[in-house]
Amino acid sequence: MAPDSNSVLSFIKLPTGSSVLGHGERPAHIFHEPINELDRTNDMTETIDARSSKKVPDGKLIRVDLTYDDRIESVTITGDFFLEPPEAREELERAIEGHPNDVERDELLVAIQDVDASLIGFTAGDLADVTREALT
């Protein structure tokens, strides 16, 4: 009989050398389904929210808020800078999303530079640096 959503998981301390398995029973039989058929969609990866900001010398403030696990899931770029066209901010965010969390600065730089936008008060390198800093 499979446990229902109202089941409670409890742990007990067993004496040293004790086992909850029956004689000759293999650990895979503890589960109600074979281990290779268990749902693995809820793995143990942790989503991290991070923020970094930079005041560019003689320039503007750039802030990057992102959510990532093994890849960058979402990015929000804010600050007191200007972009032309203004909607390029969303394109820059999409250019950063999807990269692995250990992405190199140069790879980010290329992705940012591929967006057709004029960055006023900061450079593509500044944005790549702030993004990398948020990931560390």
Coordinates of C-alpha atoms in Angstrom, one line a residue:
M1 CA 0.0 0.0 0.0
A2 CA 1.5 3.3 -1.1
P3 CA 1.6 6.2 1.5
D4 CA -0.9 9.0 1.0
S5 CA -0.4 12.7 1.3
N6 CA -1.4 12.6 4.9
S7 CA 1.4 10.2 5.8
V8 CA 3.9 11.3 8.4
L9 CA 7.6 10.4 8.1
S10 CA 9.2 9.6 11.4
F11 CA 12.6 8.4 12.5
I12 CA 13.5 6.2 15.3
K13 CA 17.0 5.5 16.8
L14 CA 18.0 1.9 16.4
P15 CA 20.5 0.1 18.5
T16 CA 23.9 -0.2 16.9
G17 CA 24.0 -3.1 14.5
S18 CA 20.2 -3.1 14.1
S19 CA 18.4 -3.0 10.7
V20 CA 14.9 -2.1 9.6
L21 CA 15.3 -4.5 6.7
G22 CA 14.0 -8.1 7.0
H23 CA 16.4 -11.0 6.6
G24 CA 17.6 -11.1 3.0
E25 CA 15.6 -8.0 2.0
R26 CA 17.4 -5.5 -0.2
P27 CA 17.1 -1.7 0.4
A28 CA 15.3 -1.2 -2.9
H29 CA 12.4 -3.1 -1.4
I30 CA 11.8 -0.4 1.2
F31 CA 10.2 1.7 -1.6
H32 CA 6.8 1.0 -3.0
E33 CA 8.2 1.4 -6.5
P34 CA 11.5 0.2 -7.9
I35 CA 14.2 2.9 -7.3
N36 CA 14.7 3.4 -11.0
E37 CA 11.1 4.4 -11.5
L38 CA 10.9 6.9 -8.7
D39 CA 10.0 10.5 -9.6
R40 CA 13.2 12.4 -9.7
T41 CA 11.8 15.8 -10.6
N42 CA 12.1 17.1 -7.1
D43 CA 15.9 16.7 -6.9
M44 CA 18.0 18.4 -4.2
T45 CA 19.1 21.4 -6.2
E46 CA 18.6 24.7 -4.4
T47 CA 17.4 27.8 -6.1
I48 CA 19.4 30.8 -5.0
D49 CA 18.4 34.5 -5.2
A50 CA 21.4 36.8 -5.5
R51 CA 22.0 40.5 -6.0
S52 CA 25.1 42.5 -6.9
S53 CA 25.5 46.2 -7.8
K54 CA 28.3 48.5 -9.0
K55 CA 28.7 52.2 -9.2
V56 CA 30.6 52.7 -12.4
P57 CA 33.3 55.4 -12.0
D58 CA 32.1 58.6 -13.6
G59 CA 29.0 56.6 -14.6
K60 CA 25.8 55.1 -13.3
L61 CA 24.7 52.5 -10.9
I62 CA 23.9 49.0 -12.2
R63 CA 22.1 46.3 -10.1
V64 CA 21.5 42.7 -11.1
D65 CA 19.1 40.5 -9.2
L66 CA 19.0 36.9 -10.3
T67 CA 17.7 33.5 -9.5
Y68 CA 19.8 30.5 -10.3
D69 CA 20.6 26.9 -9.5
D70 CA 22.8 25.1 -12.0
R71 CA 21.7 27.7 -14.6
I72 CA 20.6 31.3 -14.4
E73 CA 16.8 31.1 -14.3
S74 CA 15.8 34.8 -14.1
V75 CA 17.5 38.2 -14.3
T76 CA 16.4 41.7 -13.5
I77 CA 18.6 44.6 -14.4
T78 CA 18.0 47.9 -12.7
G79 CA 19.9 51.1 -11.9
D80 CA 20.1 54.8 -12.9
F81 CA 21.5 54.1 -16.4
F82 CA 20.0 54.6 -19.8
L83 CA 19.4 52.3 -22.7
E84 CA 18.5 53.0 -26.2
P85 CA 16.0 51.6 -27.0
P86 CA 14.5 51.5 -23.5
E87 CA 13.0 48.0 -24.1
A88 CA 16.5 46.6 -24.6
R89 CA 16.6 45.9 -20.9
E90 CA 14.4 42.9 -21.3
E91 CA 16.6 41.7 -24.2
L92 CA 19.7 42.0 -22.0
E93 CA 18.0 40.0 -19.3
R94 CA 17.1 37.3 -21.8
A95 CA 20.6 37.2 -23.1
I96 CA 21.9 36.4 -19.6
E97 CA 19.3 33.9 -18.7
G98 CA 20.0 30.2 -19.3
H99 CA 23.7 30.4 -18.9
P100 CA 25.3 28.0 -16.4
N101 CA 26.0 29.4 -13.0
D102 CA 29.7 29.1 -13.6
V103 CA 29.6 31.0 -16.9
E104 CA 32.8 32.8 -17.8
R105 CA 32.9 36.6 -18.0
D106 CA 33.8 36.5 -21.7
E107 CA 30.8 34.3 -22.6
L108 CA 28.5 36.8 -20.8
L109 CA 30.2 39.7 -22.5
V110 CA 29.6 38.2 -26.0
A111 CA 25.9 37.5 -25.1
I112 CA 25.4 41.1 -23.8
Q113 CA 27.2 42.6 -26.8
D114 CA 24.9 40.6 -29.2
V115 CA 21.9 42.7 -28.0
D116 CA 21.3 45.6 -30.3
A117 CA 21.4 48.4 -27.7
S118 CA 23.3 51.5 -26.7
L119 CA 24.4 51.3 -23.1
I120 CA 24.6 54.8 -21.6
G121 CA 26.6 55.2 -18.4
F122 CA 28.0 51.7 -18.3
T123 CA 29.6 49.1 -20.6
A124 CA 28.8 45.5 -21.5
G125 CA 31.8 44.6 -19.4
D126 CA 30.4 46.3 -16.4
L127 CA 27.2 44.3 -16.7
A128 CA 29.1 41.1 -17.2
D129 CA 31.2 41.8 -14.1
V130 CA 28.1 42.6 -11.9
T131 CA 26.4 39.4 -13.1
R132 CA 29.5 37.3 -12.3
E133 CA 29.7 38.9 -8.9
A134 CA 26.1 38.0 -8.1
L135 CA 26.9 34.4 -9.0
T136 CA 29.9 34.1 -6.6

